[in-house]
Short mmCIF file of C-alpha atoms and ligand atoms in Angstrom, two decimals:
data_model
loop_
_atom_site.label_atom_id
_atom_site.label_comp_id
_atom_site.label_asym_id
_atom_site.label_seq_id
_atom_site.Cartn_x
_atom_site.Cartn_y
_atom_site.Cartn_z
CA MET A 465 4.89 -20.87 -3.72
CA SER A 466 7.89 -18.56 -3.75
CA ASP A 467 10.03 -18.19 -6.84
CA TYR A 468 11.26 -14.89 -5.52
CA GLN A 469 14.57 -13.96 -3.98
CA TYR A 470 13.55 -11.20 -1.59
CA ILE A 471 9.84 -11.64 -0.93
CA GLU A 472 7.50 -14.42 0.15
CA VAL A 473 4.21 -14.79 -1.66
CA SER A 474 1.03 -16.72 -0.87
CA VAL A 475 -2.69 -16.71 -1.65
CA GLU A 476 -5.40 -17.82 0.78
CA ASP A 477 -9.05 -16.92 1.38
CA GLY A 478 -9.01 -14.31 -1.40
CA ILE A 479 -5.98 -12.55 0.11
CA GLY A 480 -2.77 -12.21 -1.88
CA HIS A 481 0.04 -11.81 0.63
CA VAL A 482 3.48 -10.36 -0.07
CA SER A 483 6.00 -10.41 2.74
CA LEU A 484 9.28 -8.52 2.46
CA ASN A 485 11.98 -11.02 3.26
CA ARG A 486 15.44 -9.54 3.84
CA PRO A 487 15.22 -9.39 7.64
CA LYS A 488 19.02 -9.32 8.17
CA VAL A 489 19.15 -5.84 6.62
CA LEU A 490 15.75 -4.78 7.99
CA ASN A 491 14.16 -5.45 4.59
CA ALA A 492 16.20 -2.76 2.85
CA LEU A 493 14.64 -2.44 -0.58
CA ASN A 494 16.95 -3.22 -3.46
CA ARG A 495 15.98 -2.91 -7.11
CA THR A 496 15.27 -6.60 -7.61
CA MET A 497 13.02 -6.61 -4.56
CA ILE A 498 10.98 -3.65 -5.83
CA ARG A 499 10.63 -5.36 -9.20
CA GLU A 500 9.50 -8.57 -7.48
CA ILE A 501 6.90 -6.70 -5.41
CA VAL A 502 5.47 -4.92 -8.44
CA THR A 503 5.47 -8.10 -10.55
CA VAL A 504 3.45 -9.93 -7.90
CA PHE A 505 1.09 -6.98 -7.39
CA ASP A 506 0.44 -6.94 -11.16
CA ASP A 507 -0.21 -10.68 -11.09
CA PHE A 508 -2.55 -10.38 -8.08
CA ASP A 509 -4.40 -7.56 -9.83
CA GLN A 510 -5.26 -9.96 -12.67
CA ARG A 511 -6.06 -13.09 -10.68
CA GLU A 512 -9.68 -13.90 -9.89
CA ASP A 513 -8.81 -15.69 -6.66
CA VAL A 514 -7.19 -12.55 -5.20
CA LYS A 515 -9.57 -9.87 -3.94
CA VAL A 516 -7.30 -7.96 -1.57
CA ILE A 517 -3.53 -7.57 -1.31
CA VAL A 518 -1.72 -7.51 2.05
CA LEU A 519 1.88 -6.30 2.38
CA THR A 520 3.95 -7.13 5.46
CA GLY A 521 7.62 -7.29 6.45
CA LYS A 522 9.49 -10.12 8.12
CA GLY A 523 11.60 -9.56 11.23
CA ARG A 524 11.91 -6.37 13.24
CA ALA A 525 11.14 -3.90 10.44
CA PHE A 526 8.59 -3.34 7.72
CA ALA A 527 11.44 -1.81 5.69
CA ALA A 528 14.28 0.50 6.75
CA GLY A 529 14.49 2.21 3.37
CA ALA A 530 16.04 1.70 -0.02
CA ASP A 531 19.25 -0.33 0.06
CA ILE A 532 21.92 2.25 0.80
CA ASP A 533 24.74 -0.13 -0.19
CA GLU A 534 23.19 -0.56 -3.63
CA MET A 535 22.84 3.14 -4.40
CA ALA A 536 25.79 4.70 -2.52
CA ASP A 537 27.95 4.87 -5.67
CA ASP A 538 25.20 5.78 -8.12
CA ASP A 539 25.30 8.98 -10.13
CA ALA A 540 22.44 11.08 -11.44
CA ILE A 541 22.77 9.98 -15.07
CA ARG A 542 22.84 6.29 -14.18
CA MET A 543 19.72 6.78 -12.04
CA GLU A 544 17.97 8.63 -14.85
CA LEU A 545 18.86 5.86 -17.29
CA LEU A 546 17.86 3.08 -14.92
CA ASN A 547 14.48 4.79 -14.60
CA GLN A 548 13.72 2.92 -11.41
CA PHE A 549 10.78 5.15 -10.61
CA LYS A 550 8.89 3.36 -13.36
CA ASP A 551 8.56 0.34 -11.08
CA TRP A 552 7.35 2.47 -8.17
CA ASP A 553 4.83 4.22 -10.46
CA ARG A 554 3.40 0.84 -11.51
CA MET A 555 2.44 0.30 -7.89
CA ASN A 556 -0.01 3.18 -8.19
CA MET A 557 -1.85 1.47 -11.05
CA ILE A 558 -3.09 -1.46 -8.96
CA LYS A 559 -6.91 -1.60 -8.91
CA LYS A 560 -7.38 -3.92 -5.96
CA PRO A 561 -7.13 -2.80 -2.33
CA ILE A 562 -3.63 -2.91 -0.85
CA ILE A 563 -3.39 -3.07 2.93
CA GLY A 564 -0.01 -2.62 4.60
CA ALA A 565 0.84 -3.92 8.07
CA VAL A 566 3.82 -2.11 9.61
CA GLN A 567 5.82 -3.43 12.53
CA GLY A 568 9.08 -1.83 13.64
CA PHE A 569 10.69 0.58 11.22
CA ALA A 570 9.12 2.04 8.07
CA LEU A 571 11.79 4.48 6.94
CA GLY A 572 12.68 6.29 3.74
CA GLY A 573 11.67 4.16 0.77
CA GLY A 574 10.08 1.75 3.27
CA PHE A 575 7.80 4.56 4.47
CA GLU A 576 7.09 5.47 0.83
CA LEU A 577 6.17 1.88 0.12
CA ALA A 578 3.86 1.91 3.14
CA LEU A 579 2.30 5.18 1.96
CA SER A 580 1.62 3.54 -1.42
CA CYS A 581 -0.79 1.18 0.35
CA ASP A 582 -4.46 2.15 0.45
CA LEU A 583 -4.77 1.40 4.16
CA LEU A 584 -2.10 1.07 6.82
CA PHE A 585 -2.36 -0.87 10.03
CA ALA A 586 0.58 -0.49 12.38
CA ALA A 587 1.92 -2.05 15.54
CA GLU A 588 1.90 0.26 18.56
CA ASP A 589 5.71 0.33 18.50
CA ALA A 590 5.99 1.13 14.78
CA LYS A 591 8.31 3.99 13.82
CA PHE A 592 7.99 6.00 10.64
CA GLY A 593 10.32 8.55 9.17
CA PHE A 594 12.29 10.03 6.33
CA PRO A 595 15.97 9.87 7.38
CA GLU A 596 17.15 10.64 3.84
CA ILE A 597 18.16 14.13 5.02
CA ASN A 598 20.81 12.51 7.25
CA ILE A 599 22.52 10.91 4.26
CA GLY A 600 22.45 13.88 1.91
CA VAL A 601 19.37 13.10 -0.15
CA MET A 602 15.59 13.44 0.13
CA PRO A 603 12.58 11.22 -0.53
CA GLY A 604 12.25 10.31 -4.20
CA ALA A 605 9.29 7.96 -4.43
CA GLY A 606 6.40 10.15 -3.32
CA GLY A 607 7.36 10.88 0.31
CA THR A 608 7.19 14.68 0.17
CA GLN A 609 3.91 14.56 -1.75
CA ARG A 610 2.06 11.88 0.16
CA LEU A 611 3.10 12.95 3.65
CA THR A 612 2.14 16.57 2.91
CA ARG A 613 -1.29 15.52 1.64
CA LEU A 614 -1.86 13.57 4.84
CA MET A 615 -0.33 15.86 7.49
CA GLY A 616 -0.25 19.32 5.89
CA LYS A 617 2.83 21.37 5.01
CA THR A 618 4.15 22.33 8.43
CA LYS A 619 3.97 18.87 9.99
CA ALA A 620 5.40 17.21 6.90
CA LEU A 621 8.35 19.62 6.83
CA GLU A 622 9.00 18.99 10.52
CA TRP A 623 9.51 15.26 9.87
CA LEU A 624 11.24 15.65 6.50
CA TRP A 625 13.76 18.21 7.78
CA SER A 626 14.46 16.65 11.17
CA GLY A 627 14.82 13.11 9.82
CA GLU A 628 13.49 11.96 13.19
CA MET A 629 11.30 8.94 13.71
CA MET A 630 7.59 9.55 14.03
CA PRO A 631 5.95 7.38 16.67
CA GLY A 632 2.87 5.35 15.80
CA LYS A 633 0.65 7.59 17.95
CA GLU A 634 1.47 10.67 15.87
CA ALA A 635 1.02 8.69 12.67
CA LEU A 636 -2.43 7.70 13.88
CA GLN A 637 -3.32 11.22 14.97
CA TYR A 638 -2.60 12.61 11.49
CA GLY A 639 -4.26 9.83 9.54
CA VAL A 640 -0.97 8.40 8.27
CA VAL A 641 -2.11 5.04 9.61
CA ASN A 642 -5.61 3.72 10.04
CA ARG A 643 -5.18 1.70 13.20
CA LEU A 644 -2.60 1.06 15.90
CA ILE A 645 -2.63 -2.52 17.07
CA ALA A 646 -0.77 -4.51 19.73
CA PRO A 647 2.26 -6.02 17.92
CA GLU A 648 1.23 -9.63 18.58
CA LEU A 649 -2.22 -8.99 17.05
CA LEU A 650 -1.11 -6.94 14.04
CA ASN A 651 -1.18 -9.70 11.44
CA GLU A 652 -4.32 -11.35 12.75
CA GLN A 653 -6.31 -8.12 12.76
CA THR A 654 -4.97 -7.00 9.38
CA PHE A 655 -5.96 -10.27 7.76
CA GLN A 656 -9.34 -10.21 9.49
CA PHE A 657 -10.02 -6.79 7.99
CA ALA A 658 -8.70 -7.93 4.60
CA ARG A 659 -11.00 -10.98 4.62
CA ASN A 660 -13.97 -8.73 5.34
CA VAL A 661 -13.16 -6.50 2.34
CA ALA A 662 -12.52 -9.63 0.23
CA SER A 663 -16.08 -10.82 0.98
CA LYS A 664 -17.63 -7.66 -0.51
CA PRO A 665 -18.67 -7.35 -4.16
CA ALA A 666 -15.33 -6.89 -5.91
CA LEU A 667 -16.57 -4.39 -8.49
CA SER A 668 -17.91 -2.07 -5.79
CA VAL A 669 -14.60 -2.32 -3.96
CA ARG A 670 -12.70 -1.50 -7.14
CA LEU A 671 -14.86 1.41 -8.26
CA ILE A 672 -14.85 2.92 -4.75
CA LYS A 673 -11.03 2.91 -4.79
CA GLU A 674 -11.03 4.53 -8.23
CA ALA A 675 -13.47 7.25 -7.13
CA VAL A 676 -11.70 8.00 -3.84
CA GLU A 677 -8.37 8.38 -5.68
CA LYS A 678 -9.94 11.04 -7.91
CA ALA A 679 -10.85 13.11 -4.84
CA GLU A 680 -7.22 14.26 -4.61
CA ASP A 681 -7.00 15.71 -8.10
CA TYR A 682 -10.55 16.53 -9.18
CA THR A 683 -12.77 19.44 -8.21
CA LEU A 684 -15.77 18.42 -6.13
CA ALA A 685 -18.07 18.72 -9.16
CA GLU A 686 -15.77 16.59 -11.35
CA GLY A 687 -15.36 14.03 -8.59
CA MET A 688 -19.09 13.75 -8.04
CA GLN A 689 -19.67 13.32 -11.77
CA PHE A 690 -17.06 10.56 -11.83
CA GLU A 691 -18.61 8.90 -8.77
CA ARG A 692 -22.06 8.97 -10.35
CA LYS A 693 -20.87 7.22 -13.53
CA ASN A 694 -19.31 4.48 -11.41
CA PHE A 695 -22.54 4.19 -9.44
CA TYR A 696 -24.52 3.74 -12.68
CA LEU A 697 -21.96 1.24 -13.96
CA LEU A 698 -22.56 -1.03 -10.99
CA PHE A 699 -26.17 -1.48 -12.17
CA ALA A 700 -24.68 -3.47 -15.05
CA SER A 701 -23.22 -6.00 -12.59
CA GLU A 702 -24.61 -9.34 -11.48
CA ASP A 703 -23.63 -8.50 -7.92
CA GLN A 704 -25.96 -5.46 -7.84
CA LYS A 705 -28.88 -7.66 -8.94
CA GLU A 706 -27.93 -10.34 -6.43
CA GLY A 707 -27.26 -7.88 -3.57
CA MET A 708 -30.60 -6.11 -3.87
CA LYS A 709 -32.55 -9.31 -4.50
CA ALA A 710 -30.96 -10.97 -1.46
CA PHE A 711 -31.96 -7.95 0.65
CA GLN A 712 -35.57 -8.24 -0.51
CA GLU A 713 -35.61 -12.00 0.08
CA LYS A 714 -34.01 -11.52 3.51
CA ARG A 715 -31.08 -13.83 2.77
CA LYS A 716 -27.30 -13.50 2.57
CA PRO A 717 -26.09 -12.43 -0.87
CA SER A 718 -23.75 -14.62 -2.85
CA PHE A 719 -21.41 -12.31 -4.75
CA LYS A 720 -19.49 -13.37 -7.84
CA GLY A 721 -17.31 -10.32 -8.50
CA ARG A 722 -19.08 -9.69 -11.83
N1 DAK B 349 20.15 -0.07 3.49
C1 DAK B 349 21.06 -1.06 3.65
N2 DAK B 349 21.24 -1.71 4.81
C2 DAK B 349 20.48 -1.36 5.86
C3 DAK B 349 19.52 -0.33 5.77
C4 DAK B 349 19.36 0.33 4.50
N3 DAK B 349 18.44 1.29 4.31
N4 DAK B 349 18.91 -0.20 6.98
C5 DAK B 349 19.50 -1.12 7.79
N5 DAK B 349 20.43 -1.82 7.13
C6 DAK B 349 21.27 -2.91 7.64
C7 DAK B 349 22.38 -2.36 8.54
O1 DAK B 349 23.47 -1.91 7.77
C8 DAK B 349 22.71 -3.59 9.36
O2 DAK B 349 23.48 -4.45 8.56
P1 DAK B 349 24.76 -5.25 9.21
O3 DAK B 349 25.64 -4.17 9.75
O4 DAK B 349 24.15 -6.11 10.28
O5 DAK B 349 25.31 -6.00 8.05
C9 DAK B 349 21.34 -4.25 9.54
O6 DAK B 349 20.50 -3.72 8.52
C10 DAK B 349 20.71 -3.95 10.88
O7 DAK B 349 20.71 -2.54 11.05
P2 DAK B 349 21.35 -1.80 12.33
O8 DAK B 349 22.44 -2.60 12.94
O9 DAK B 349 21.67 -0.41 11.91
O10 DAK B 349 20.10 -1.83 13.34
P3 DAK B 349 19.75 -0.76 14.45
O11 DAK B 349 18.60 -1.32 15.20
O12 DAK B 349 20.96 -0.34 15.23
O13 DAK B 349 19.25 0.53 13.66
C11 DAK B 349 17.98 1.71 11.96
C12 DAK B 349 18.10 0.47 12.89
C13 DAK B 349 16.78 1.51 11.08
C14 DAK B 349 17.80 2.96 12.81
C15 DAK B 349 19.28 1.82 11.13
O14 DAK B 349 19.55 0.58 10.52
C16 DAK B 349 19.20 2.86 10.07
O15 DAK B 349 19.33 4.06 10.35
N6 DAK B 349 19.03 2.42 8.82
C17 DAK B 349 19.05 3.31 7.66
C18 DAK B 349 17.77 4.05 7.56
C19 DAK B 349 17.77 5.00 6.37
O16 DAK B 349 18.60 5.93 6.30
N7 DAK B 349 16.81 4.80 5.45
C20 DAK B 349 16.67 5.66 4.30
C21 DAK B 349 17.53 5.13 3.18
S1 DAK B 349 17.43 6.17 1.73
C22 DAK B 349 14.21 5.42 -5.19
C23 DAK B 349 13.13 5.33 -4.35
C24 DAK B 349 13.28 5.47 -3.00
C25 DAK B 349 14.51 5.70 -2.46
C26 DAK B 349 15.61 5.78 -3.30
C27 DAK B 349 15.47 5.66 -4.68
N8 DAK B 349 14.07 5.28 -6.58
C28 DAK B 349 12.80 4.84 -7.12
C29 DAK B 349 15.16 5.48 -7.45
C30 DAK B 349 14.65 5.79 -1.04
C31 DAK B 349 15.80 6.11 -0.41
C32 DAK B 349 15.97 5.70 0.96
O17 DAK B 349 15.17 5.02 1.57
#
């Protein structure tokens, strides 16, 4: 099922899978491709048969950045008018879990796309970085903000200013990625994890994501208040009744996502 030019899309076992598919240019992200990704994410967010979204890249890179050929001749006013960041911002509105699997390069906009995922699994040989500094620009889709939140100011500046590639080990050490996996097992283990999350009550999964996201902007007291309301809300769900009843009856729960 792929009506898309630059991505491949499939749905199986509750997992909506988007695979970046411009391997000849290391999945360099052009505008159409970003629009395709966001359109599918929006669709997956609505569909009942998709519980978790997985994002991967074909070939030897996750994505080596935004398409330099496409933007080399742009000027500031054209970029402002194109308002491309709108598409990137839509990515942050997705309610379902997004799990990224990075093999090879995740650079520039490709790293920013990876950082937009909720969880990141990476191959042991993955390389991350913001080489924008080497071509006279800087990250523009959340790189300076997200990397700093994860690594702290000094480490983030080191990578942003040097433009060097961060090895997977360092990414793991600073919580930029969740797990480092042997390259040949990356997809298998990512999908295994995704299937596990997909089997959980979908409303709990959703409200946990919502609450965790608030932790970055709210005070502790505000965040705890928000968490509590979500906790109460789950007592209106069929899955809470089923989950607790199944526990008492010593059987496996059958969740409906309602
Ligand atoms: N754009 C276009 N083509 C790219 C590319 C890219 N970012 N990265 C690689 N390619 C192409 C290469 O040109 C080459 O094409 P051919 O020559 O074969 O036609 C092909 O992919 C294979 O690449 P290489 O031959 O260079 O392969 P190597 O293994 O030697 O080197 C590399 C791999 C990843 C080290 C190298 O390709 C490289 O340095 N690539 C550029 C990395 C980079 O500078 N990335 C940052 C780009 S700036 C925005 C949001 C975000 C952004 C912008 C706007 N808005 C919302 C408005 C983000 C900006 C960026 O990401």
